[in-house]
Every structure is written in structure tokens, then in C-alpha cells.
Amino acid sequence: MAAWAQPDWPAPQRVRALYTVRHGAGVSLPPFNHFNLGARCGDDASAVTANRQLLLQGAKLPQPPRWLNQVHGNAVNRFNATVSDCEPEADAAVTAESNCVLAVLTADCLPLLLCAEDGSEVAAVHAGWRGLSTGVIENSVAAMHASPSNIRAWLGPAAGPQAYEVGDEVRDAFVRHDAHAAEAFRSTRPGHWLCDLFALARLRLNALGVTRVSGGSFCTISDPQRFFSHRRDARTGRMASLIWIEDAQA
């Protein structure tokens, strides 16, 4: 099993992207086995550093990824060309700089990648239900210079609609914003619902005018061989979804 794969979407030629899985590389021990890239989930710091170095070298990234301190919010950080070890507190990142590798970490939350149709700008978004309900997608699209009609989106591995059960408070947070969001929830028992994060993301994107949306077919909860899942395992690692603009001179 390869440790990473490319999203299946019609991205512009200069846009590069990949997402990682839990096996195929890495040195983390159980329950973070093996390719954990998250530095805040309880894994040994030296193992995370080694795994991140494996990603950098093995995937031939042009620069180390610009990691974020994710807090399940809706803040968006714009990265420039200056490389820094700083991990800003944000749940999304945008850049128009070549070779600036954006990254978000997930283990059930939805990773969302965006790119301008002409390849001039990219974004990476961590969209758990809290960030999704409070506008992280809207803020990310607004932070891009491209018109929404000229943006493509890819929905990465996340808690799937057949396995992700939530309570009334989650459903209410979305339905209060848009009554059509009720279609993304299916009742299981009193006060509990199966939640379709992919459908909710598509609804938000379409409302903004982003209609070229791919992905949304991988469930982290139901696929323990490939994906970490906090809902399934509690103590577990994190996968990364990355995107960057390749230097035209490369």
C-alpha cells in the first residue's frame, strides 16, 4: 500500500495535490501506526518528525508543508513565500505563491482542497462540523482572489454518511443556517442522526457559486486499513491533505 495518493480531480496542470493514508510508510507505534503526521494527538514527537521528513523526501515536496494549529474554527491564514516553522492558529490556508505547500490534518473531519481554474491560487481547508457550520468554507473562498465560479474543489476522506452519527445540536447548527441542510441528516434514534459531511460541504460550496466539486467517496470510520479515525479509535494518528502550485520553471 502506498503511503499517499493523488486526488481524482481535474486540477490545472500547475496544481499538485496529495493525501496520505495510515500505512505504507512511517515509524509511529500503535495506536498511531504507522504514518501519523499529527503533532498534537499524543504520538512521540520524534516519530512525527521522522514521518514528516519521510513525506517531504518521499513525495518530493518542493518545500516543507506549512502546518496549521487547527482549532475547529473558521480562521483562514494566507501564506507568503517566506518559509517559517510557525504554525498559525487557523483551520484553512490560502496562497498564490509557487512551491508553498499547504496542509491540513484530519482523522474524520473533512479535508477540502480548492484551486483557481487557472492554477494561480490554492487553498487547504480543515472542515469538521464546527468549522463547517460556522463558515470555514465561506471564509476560505472569500480569502481567494479567484471568482467562485472559477474555483474547483475536492472533498477528501472523512467520516462517511453511513457511519457518522451526531446529535441534535449538530443538525440544528446547520438547519438554522439553511433549511436545505436537513436533507444531509437521516434519523437513527431519538435525538441522533447520520450526518453527510460531504453533502453539507457541497451545499455550502454550491451556495457560493463553486459548482465544480469532486471527491467525497472515502469514509474514514469504515476503512481502518487505510485511514485514521478519531470516532472509531479515539487515540489515533492524523492524515494530511496537501496542495501547492508548481513553479513554472520546475
PDB file of C-alpha atoms in Angstrom:
ATOM      1  CA  MET A   1       0.000   0.000   0.000  1.00  0.00           C
ATOM      2  CA  ALA A   2       1.339   3.410  -0.970  1.00  0.00           C
ATOM      3  CA  ALA A   3       1.528   5.968   1.828  1.00  0.00           C
ATOM      4  CA  TRP A   4      -0.088   8.702  -0.266  1.00  0.00           C
ATOM      5  CA  ALA A   5      -2.235   9.151  -3.346  1.00  0.00           C
ATOM      6  CA  GLN A   6      -3.331  11.914  -5.679  1.00  0.00           C
ATOM      7  CA  PRO A   7      -6.874  13.279  -5.563  1.00  0.00           C
ATOM      8  CA  ASP A   8      -9.042  12.287  -8.500  1.00  0.00           C
ATOM      9  CA  TRP A   9      -9.996  15.701  -9.838  1.00  0.00           C
ATOM     10  CA  PRO A  10      -9.331  17.743 -12.983  1.00  0.00           C
ATOM     11  CA  ALA A  11      -6.926  20.217 -11.405  1.00  0.00           C
ATOM     12  CA  PRO A  12      -4.942  22.639 -13.599  1.00  0.00           C
ATOM     13  CA  GLN A  13      -1.548  21.449 -14.788  1.00  0.00           C
ATOM     14  CA  ARG A  14       0.476  23.511 -12.308  1.00  0.00           C
ATOM     15  CA  VAL A  15      -1.570  22.461  -9.273  1.00  0.00           C
ATOM     16  CA  ARG A  16      -0.216  19.485  -7.361  1.00  0.00           C
ATOM     17  CA  ALA A  17      -2.038  17.715  -4.529  1.00  0.00           C
ATOM     18  CA  LEU A  18      -1.913  14.533  -2.487  1.00  0.00           C
ATOM     19  CA  TYR A  19      -3.450  12.923   0.580  1.00  0.00           C
ATOM     20  CA  THR A  20      -1.802  10.450   2.922  1.00  0.00           C
ATOM     21  CA  VAL A  21      -3.048   7.195   4.446  1.00  0.00           C
ATOM     22  CA  ARG A  22      -2.034   5.468   7.664  1.00  0.00           C
ATOM     23  CA  HIS A  23       0.191   2.686   6.251  1.00  0.00           C
ATOM     24  CA  GLY A  24       2.839   2.318   3.574  1.00  0.00           C
ATOM     25  CA  ALA A  25       5.474   4.382   5.403  1.00  0.00           C
ATOM     26  CA  GLY A  26       6.152   5.788   8.834  1.00  0.00           C
ATOM     27  CA  VAL A  27       7.624   4.816  12.180  1.00  0.00           C
ATOM     28  CA  SER A  28       4.849   5.595  14.681  1.00  0.00           C
ATOM     29  CA  LEU A  29       3.903   2.845  17.114  1.00  0.00           C
ATOM     30  CA  PRO A  30       0.321   1.766  17.979  1.00  0.00           C
ATOM     31  CA  PRO A  31      -2.187   3.326  18.263  1.00  0.00           C
ATOM     32  CA  PHE A  32      -0.597   5.860  15.884  1.00  0.00           C
ATOM     33  CA  ASN A  33       0.717   3.254  13.481  1.00  0.00           C
ATOM     34  CA  HIS A  34       2.319   3.994  11.202  1.00  0.00           C
ATOM     35  CA  PHE A  35       2.284   7.196   9.157  1.00  0.00           C
ATOM     36  CA  ASN A  36       0.946   9.677  11.696  1.00  0.00           C
ATOM     37  CA  LEU A  37       1.653  13.286  10.726  1.00  0.00           C
ATOM     38  CA  GLY A  38      -0.150  14.983  13.602  1.00  0.00           C
ATOM     39  CA  ALA A  39       1.993  16.596  16.293  1.00  0.00           C
ATOM     40  CA  ARG A  40      -0.855  17.215  18.758  1.00  0.00           C
ATOM     41  CA  CYS A  41      -2.523  13.816  19.091  1.00  0.00           C
ATOM     42  CA  GLY A  42      -0.229  12.200  21.680  1.00  0.00           C
ATOM     43  CA  ASP A  43       2.329  10.485  19.457  1.00  0.00           C
ATOM     44  CA  ASP A  44       6.062  10.614  20.189  1.00  0.00           C
ATOM     45  CA  ALA A  45       7.427  13.874  18.794  1.00  0.00           C
ATOM     46  CA  SER A  46      10.467  12.207  17.242  1.00  0.00           C
ATOM     47  CA  ALA A  47       8.240   9.779  15.351  1.00  0.00           C
ATOM     48  CA  VAL A  48       6.131  12.618  13.959  1.00  0.00           C
ATOM     49  CA  THR A  49       9.261  14.485  12.892  1.00  0.00           C
ATOM     50  CA  ALA A  50      10.558  11.356  11.148  1.00  0.00           C
ATOM     51  CA  ASN A  51       7.224  10.799   9.412  1.00  0.00           C
ATOM     52  CA  ARG A  52       7.084  14.386   8.203  1.00  0.00           C
ATOM     53  CA  GLN A  53      10.607  14.044   6.829  1.00  0.00           C
ATOM     54  CA  LEU A  54       9.572  10.855   5.024  1.00  0.00           C
ATOM     55  CA  LEU A  55       6.689  12.751   3.461  1.00  0.00           C
ATOM     56  CA  LEU A  56       8.910  15.653   2.399  1.00  0.00           C
ATOM     57  CA  GLN A  57      11.514  13.418   0.783  1.00  0.00           C
ATOM     58  CA  GLY A  58       9.348  10.551  -0.455  1.00  0.00           C
ATOM     59  CA  ALA A  59       6.712  12.725  -2.092  1.00  0.00           C
ATOM     60  CA  LYS A  60       9.423  15.104  -3.370  1.00  0.00           C
ATOM     61  CA  LEU A  61       7.676  18.152  -1.982  1.00  0.00           C
ATOM     62  CA  PRO A  62       9.246  21.441  -3.108  1.00  0.00           C
ATOM     63  CA  GLN A  63       9.212  22.786   0.470  1.00  0.00           C
ATOM     64  CA  PRO A  64       8.222  21.525   3.930  1.00  0.00           C
ATOM     65  CA  PRO A  65       4.435  21.782   4.369  1.00  0.00           C
ATOM     66  CA  ARG A  66       3.020  24.853   6.114  1.00  0.00           C
ATOM     67  CA  TRP A  67       1.270  23.173   9.025  1.00  0.00           C
ATOM     68  CA  LEU A  68      -1.506  24.867  10.990  1.00  0.00           C
ATOM     69  CA  ASN A  69      -2.521  24.808  14.637  1.00  0.00           C
ATOM     70  CA  GLN A  70      -6.062  23.639  13.927  1.00  0.00           C
ATOM     71  CA  VAL A  71      -8.742  24.540  16.474  1.00  0.00           C
ATOM     72  CA  HIS A  72     -12.031  23.578  14.735  1.00  0.00           C
ATOM     73  CA  GLY A  73     -12.660  27.228  13.914  1.00  0.00           C
ATOM     74  CA  ASN A  74     -13.139  29.223  10.724  1.00  0.00           C
ATOM     75  CA  ALA A  75      -9.991  31.360  10.517  1.00  0.00           C
ATOM     76  CA  VAL A  76      -8.001  31.394   7.265  1.00  0.00           C
ATOM     77  CA  ASN A  77      -4.264  32.115   7.030  1.00  0.00           C
ATOM     78  CA  ARG A  78      -2.619  33.437   3.861  1.00  0.00           C
ATOM     79  CA  PHE A  79       0.933  32.196   3.404  1.00  0.00           C
ATOM     80  CA  ASN A  80       3.575  34.155   1.509  1.00  0.00           C
ATOM     81  CA  ALA A  81       6.896  32.949   0.144  1.00  0.00           C
ATOM     82  CA  THR A  82       8.744  33.220   3.472  1.00  0.00           C
ATOM     83  CA  VAL A  83       9.301  29.755   4.958  1.00  0.00           C
ATOM     84  CA  SER A  84       8.808  29.601   8.728  1.00  0.00           C
ATOM     85  CA  ASP A  85       8.380  26.962  11.418  1.00  0.00           C
ATOM     86  CA  CYS A  86       5.445  28.943  12.813  1.00  0.00           C
ATOM     87  CA  GLU A  87       2.129  27.092  12.854  1.00  0.00           C
ATOM     88  CA  PRO A  88      -0.548  29.817  12.913  1.00  0.00           C
ATOM     89  CA  GLU A  89      -3.839  29.148  14.663  1.00  0.00           C
ATOM     90  CA  ALA A  90      -6.219  28.608  11.765  1.00  0.00           C
ATOM     91  CA  ASP A  91      -8.227  25.886  10.061  1.00  0.00           C
ATOM     92  CA  ALA A  92      -7.601  26.878   6.477  1.00  0.00           C
ATOM     93  CA  ALA A  93      -4.785  28.319   4.399  1.00  0.00           C
ATOM     94  CA  VAL A  94      -4.549  30.128   1.070  1.00  0.00           C
ATOM     95  CA  THR A  95      -1.583  31.002  -1.126  1.00  0.00           C
ATOM     96  CA  ALA A  96      -0.729  32.261  -4.597  1.00  0.00           C
ATOM     97  CA  GLU A  97       2.992  31.538  -4.101  1.00  0.00           C
ATOM     98  CA  SER A  98       4.675  28.827  -6.146  1.00  0.00           C
ATOM     99  CA  ASN A  99       6.043  25.828  -4.207  1.00  0.00           C
ATOM    100  CA  CYS A 100       4.275  26.860  -0.988  1.00  0.00           C
ATOM    101  CA  VAL A 101       2.831  23.551   0.247  1.00  0.00           C
ATOM    102  CA  LEU A 102      -0.416  23.972   2.196  1.00  0.00           C
ATOM    103  CA  ALA A 103      -1.521  21.159   4.505  1.00  0.00           C
ATOM    104  CA  VAL A 104      -4.394  20.217   6.790  1.00  0.00           C
ATOM    105  CA  LEU A 105      -4.558  17.255   9.173  1.00  0.00           C
ATOM    106  CA  THR A 106      -7.660  15.108   9.660  1.00  0.00           C
ATOM    107  CA  ALA A 107      -8.952  11.874  11.144  1.00  0.00           C
ATOM    108  CA  ASP A 108     -12.732  12.111  10.401  1.00  0.00           C
ATOM    109  CA  CYS A 109     -13.073  15.848   9.794  1.00  0.00           C
ATOM    110  CA  LEU A 110     -13.365  16.802   6.143  1.00  0.00           C
ATOM    111  CA  PRO A 111     -10.221  17.911   4.281  1.00  0.00           C
ATOM    112  CA  LEU A 112     -11.146  20.250   1.438  1.00  0.00           C
ATOM    113  CA  LEU A 113      -8.772  21.386  -1.316  1.00  0.00           C
ATOM    114  CA  LEU A 114      -9.507  24.381  -3.545  1.00  0.00           C
ATOM    115  CA  CYS A 115      -7.768  25.764  -6.602  1.00  0.00           C
ATOM    116  CA  ALA A 116      -8.322  28.558  -9.091  1.00  0.00           C
ATOM    117  CA  GLU A 117      -9.196  27.325 -12.576  1.00  0.00           C
ATOM    118  CA  ASP A 118      -6.059  28.946 -13.996  1.00  0.00           C
ATOM    119  CA  GLY A 119      -3.800  27.432 -11.315  1.00  0.00           C
ATOM    120  CA  SER A 120      -2.909  30.823  -9.840  1.00  0.00           C
ATOM    121  CA  GLU A 121      -4.124  30.150  -6.290  1.00  0.00           C
ATOM    122  CA  VAL A 122      -4.803  27.215  -3.959  1.00  0.00           C
ATOM    123  CA  ALA A 123      -6.322  26.583  -0.540  1.00  0.00           C
ATOM    124  CA  ALA A 124      -6.467  23.769   2.008  1.00  0.00           C
ATOM    125  CA  VAL A 125      -9.351  23.592   4.484  1.00  0.00           C
ATOM    126  CA  HIS A 126      -9.954  21.581   7.667  1.00  0.00           C
ATOM    127  CA  ALA A 127     -13.746  21.334   7.921  1.00  0.00           C
ATOM    128  CA  GLY A 128     -15.037  19.488  10.939  1.00  0.00           C
ATOM    129  CA  TRP A 129     -18.700  20.008  11.685  1.00  0.00           C
ATOM    130  CA  ARG A 130     -17.978  23.020  13.898  1.00  0.00           C
ATOM    131  CA  GLY A 131     -15.873  24.817  11.325  1.00  0.00           C
ATOM    132  CA  LEU A 132     -18.196  23.794   8.522  1.00  0.00           C
ATOM    133  CA  SER A 133     -21.251  25.124  10.358  1.00  0.00           C
ATOM    134  CA  THR A 134     -19.581  28.432  11.267  1.00  0.00           C
ATOM    135  CA  GLY A 135     -18.279  29.289   7.810  1.00  0.00           C
ATOM    136  CA  VAL A 136     -14.767  27.951   7.261  1.00  0.00           C
ATOM    137  CA  ILE A 137     -15.614  27.153   3.633  1.00  0.00           C
ATOM    138  CA  GLU A 138     -17.180  30.564   3.065  1.00  0.00           C
ATOM    139  CA  ASN A 139     -14.170  32.296   4.639  1.00  0.00           C
ATOM    140  CA  SER A 140     -11.735  30.254   2.557  1.00  0.00           C
ATOM    141  CA  VAL A 141     -13.461  31.048  -0.730  1.00  0.00           C
ATOM    142  CA  ALA A 142     -13.683  34.732   0.267  1.00  0.00           C
ATOM    143  CA  ALA A 143      -9.938  34.752   1.014  1.00  0.00           C
ATOM    144  CA  MET A 144      -9.156  33.670  -2.551  1.00  0.00           C
ATOM    145  CA  HIS A 145      -8.828  36.251  -5.316  1.00  0.00           C
ATOM    146  CA  ALA A 146     -10.471  33.954  -7.862  1.00  0.00           C
ATOM    147  CA  SER A 147     -14.180  34.217  -8.549  1.00  0.00           C
ATOM    148  CA  PRO A 148     -16.150  31.301  -7.005  1.00  0.00           C
ATOM    149  CA  SER A 149     -17.270  30.285 -10.490  1.00  0.00           C
ATOM    150  CA  ASN A 150     -13.589  29.793 -11.366  1.00  0.00           C
ATOM    151  CA  ILE A 151     -12.729  27.628  -8.349  1.00  0.00           C
ATOM    152  CA  ARG A 152     -12.509  23.831  -8.259  1.00  0.00           C
ATOM    153  CA  ALA A 153     -12.924  21.829  -5.054  1.00  0.00           C
ATOM    154  CA  TRP A 154     -12.013  18.326  -3.887  1.00  0.00           C
ATOM    155  CA  LEU A 155     -13.513  16.625  -0.835  1.00  0.00           C
ATOM    156  CA  GLY A 156     -11.091  14.223   0.852  1.00  0.00           C
ATOM    157  CA  PRO A 157     -11.507  11.227   3.192  1.00  0.00           C
ATOM    158  CA  ALA A 158     -13.851  11.974   6.090  1.00  0.00           C
ATOM    159  CA  ALA A 159     -16.464  10.414   8.356  1.00  0.00           C
ATOM    160  CA  GLY A 160     -18.970   8.997   5.879  1.00  0.00           C
ATOM    161  CA  PRO A 161     -22.771   9.341   5.803  1.00  0.00           C
ATOM    162  CA  GLN A 162     -23.356   5.677   6.669  1.00  0.00           C
ATOM    163  CA  ALA A 163     -21.182   5.760   9.799  1.00  0.00           C
ATOM    164  CA  TYR A 164     -21.078   9.297  11.239  1.00  0.00           C
ATOM    165  CA  GLU A 165     -23.762   9.646  13.911  1.00  0.00           C
ATOM    166  CA  VAL A 166     -24.330  13.012  15.584  1.00  0.00           C
ATOM    167  CA  GLY A 167     -26.781  14.606  17.999  1.00  0.00           C
ATOM    168  CA  ASP A 168     -29.496  17.216  17.608  1.00  0.00           C
ATOM    169  CA  GLU A 169     -27.063  20.064  18.322  1.00  0.00           C
ATOM    170  CA  VAL A 170     -25.081  19.291  15.174  1.00  0.00           C
ATOM    171  CA  ARG A 171     -28.141  19.059  12.934  1.00  0.00           C
ATOM    172  CA  ASP A 172     -29.594  22.237  14.441  1.00  0.00           C
ATOM    173  CA  ALA A 173     -26.375  24.166  13.776  1.00  0.00           C
ATOM    174  CA  PHE A 174     -26.744  23.520  10.047  1.00  0.00           C
ATOM    175  CA  VAL A 175     -30.500  23.686   9.645  1.00  0.00           C
ATOM    176  CA  ARG A 176     -30.613  27.081  11.381  1.00  0.00           C
ATOM    177  CA  HIS A 177     -28.314  28.354   8.628  1.00  0.00           C
ATOM    178  CA  ASP A 178     -30.085  26.655   5.721  1.00  0.00           C
ATOM    179  CA  ALA A 179     -33.259  24.573   5.856  1.00  0.00           C
ATOM    180  CA  HIS A 180     -31.992  22.513   2.901  1.00  0.00           C
ATOM    181  CA  ALA A 181     -29.262  21.125   5.176  1.00  0.00           C
ATOM    182  CA  ALA A 182     -31.891  18.843   6.724  1.00  0.00           C
ATOM    183  CA  GLU A 183     -31.503  16.646   3.637  1.00  0.00           C
ATOM    184  CA  ALA A 184     -27.971  15.745   4.809  1.00  0.00           C
ATOM    185  CA  PHE A 185     -29.254  14.088   8.013  1.00  0.00           C
ATOM    186  CA  ARG A 186     -31.027  10.756   8.470  1.00  0.00           C
ATOM    187  CA  SER A 187     -32.673   9.848  11.763  1.00  0.00           C
ATOM    188  CA  THR A 188     -31.348   6.756  13.559  1.00  0.00           C
ATOM    189  CA  ARG A 189     -32.906   7.019  17.034  1.00  0.00           C
ATOM    190  CA  PRO A 190     -34.408   9.819  19.123  1.00  0.00           C
ATOM    191  CA  GLY A 191     -32.028  12.772  19.132  1.00  0.00           C
ATOM    192  CA  HIS A 192     -29.469  11.121  16.839  1.00  0.00           C
ATOM    193  CA  TRP A 193     -28.774  11.412  13.123  1.00  0.00           C
ATOM    194  CA  LEU A 194     -26.436  10.079  10.477  1.00  0.00           C
ATOM    195  CA  CYS A 195     -24.657  13.114   9.067  1.00  0.00           C
ATOM    196  CA  ASP A 196     -23.405  13.551   5.492  1.00  0.00           C
ATOM    197  CA  LEU A 197     -20.456  15.954   5.734  1.00  0.00           C
ATOM    198  CA  PHE A 198     -19.863  15.692   2.004  1.00  0.00           C
ATOM    199  CA  ALA A 199     -23.407  16.801   1.202  1.00  0.00           C
ATOM    200  CA  LEU A 200     -23.160  19.678   3.676  1.00  0.00           C
ATOM    201  CA  ALA A 201     -19.900  20.849   2.103  1.00  0.00           C
ATOM    202  CA  ARG A 202     -21.352  20.634  -1.403  1.00  0.00           C
ATOM    203  CA  LEU A 203     -24.378  22.634  -0.256  1.00  0.00           C
ATOM    204  CA  ARG A 204     -22.155  25.404   1.133  1.00  0.00           C
ATOM    205  CA  LEU A 205     -19.922  25.404  -1.947  1.00  0.00           C
ATOM    206  CA  ASN A 206     -22.828  25.486  -4.386  1.00  0.00           C
ATOM    207  CA  ALA A 207     -24.415  28.372  -2.483  1.00  0.00           C
ATOM    208  CA  LEU A 208     -21.193  30.321  -3.023  1.00  0.00           C
ATOM    209  CA  GLY A 209     -21.100  29.524  -6.735  1.00  0.00           C
ATOM    210  CA  VAL A 210     -18.448  26.796  -6.524  1.00  0.00           C
ATOM    211  CA  THR A 211     -20.042  24.041  -8.597  1.00  0.00           C
ATOM    212  CA  ARG A 212     -17.008  22.088  -9.836  1.00  0.00           C
ATOM    213  CA  VAL A 213     -16.724  19.714  -6.874  1.00  0.00           C
ATOM    214  CA  SER A 214     -15.002  16.302  -6.912  1.00  0.00           C
ATOM    215  CA  GLY A 215     -14.327  13.614  -4.309  1.00  0.00           C
ATOM    216  CA  GLY A 216     -16.416  12.770  -1.287  1.00  0.00           C
ATOM    217  CA  SER A 217     -16.283   8.984  -1.635  1.00  0.00           C
ATOM    218  CA  PHE A 218     -13.905   7.800   1.137  1.00  0.00           C
ATOM    219  CA  CYS A 219     -15.176   7.089   4.675  1.00  0.00           C
ATOM    220  CA  THR A 220     -12.501   7.196   7.369  1.00  0.00           C
ATOM    221  CA  ILE A 221     -14.605   5.421  10.002  1.00  0.00           C
ATOM    222  CA  SER A 222     -15.371   2.334   7.926  1.00  0.00           C
ATOM    223  CA  ASP A 223     -11.897   1.828   6.414  1.00  0.00           C
ATOM    224  CA  PRO A 224      -9.397   1.084   9.234  1.00  0.00           C
ATOM    225  CA  GLN A 225      -6.821  -0.348   6.815  1.00  0.00           C
ATOM    226  CA  ARG A 226      -6.322   2.984   5.083  1.00  0.00           C
ATOM    227  CA  PHE A 227      -7.494   5.748   7.363  1.00  0.00           C
ATOM    228  CA  PHE A 228      -7.119   7.026  10.903  1.00  0.00           C
ATOM    229  CA  SER A 229     -10.464   7.699  12.619  1.00  0.00           C
ATOM    230  CA  HIS A 230     -10.889   9.501  15.922  1.00  0.00           C
ATOM    231  CA  ARG A 231     -14.541   8.468  16.117  1.00  0.00           C
ATOM    232  CA  ARG A 232     -13.642   4.801  15.657  1.00  0.00           C
ATOM    233  CA  ASP A 233     -10.430   4.552  17.706  1.00  0.00           C
ATOM    234  CA  ALA A 234     -10.307   7.640  19.998  1.00  0.00           C
ATOM    235  CA  ARG A 235      -6.476   7.676  20.338  1.00  0.00           C
ATOM    236  CA  THR A 236      -5.165   7.682  16.798  1.00  0.00           C
ATOM    237  CA  GLY A 237      -2.998   9.483  14.274  1.00  0.00           C
ATOM    238  CA  ARG A 238      -3.711  12.117  11.647  1.00  0.00           C
ATOM    239  CA  MET A 239      -3.535  12.091   7.868  1.00  0.00           C
ATOM    240  CA  ALA A 240      -2.567  15.056   5.723  1.00  0.00           C
ATOM    241  CA  SER A 241      -4.092  16.588   2.609  1.00  0.00           C
ATOM    242  CA  LEU A 242      -1.673  18.843   0.745  1.00  0.00           C
ATOM    243  CA  ILE A 243      -1.819  21.219  -2.224  1.00  0.00           C
ATOM    244  CA  TRP A 244       0.664  23.548  -3.914  1.00  0.00           C
ATOM    245  CA  ILE A 245       1.375  25.423  -7.134  1.00  0.00           C
ATOM    246  CA  GLU A 246       4.309  24.008  -9.025  1.00  0.00           C
ATOM    247  CA  ASP A 247       6.948  26.523 -10.042  1.00  0.00           C
ATOM    248  CA  ALA A 248       6.622  27.222 -13.765  1.00  0.00           C
ATOM    249  CA  GLN A 249      10.411  26.870 -14.056  1.00  0.00           C
ATOM    250  CA  ALA A 250      10.436  23.390 -12.478  1.00  0.00           C
TER     251      ALA A 250
END
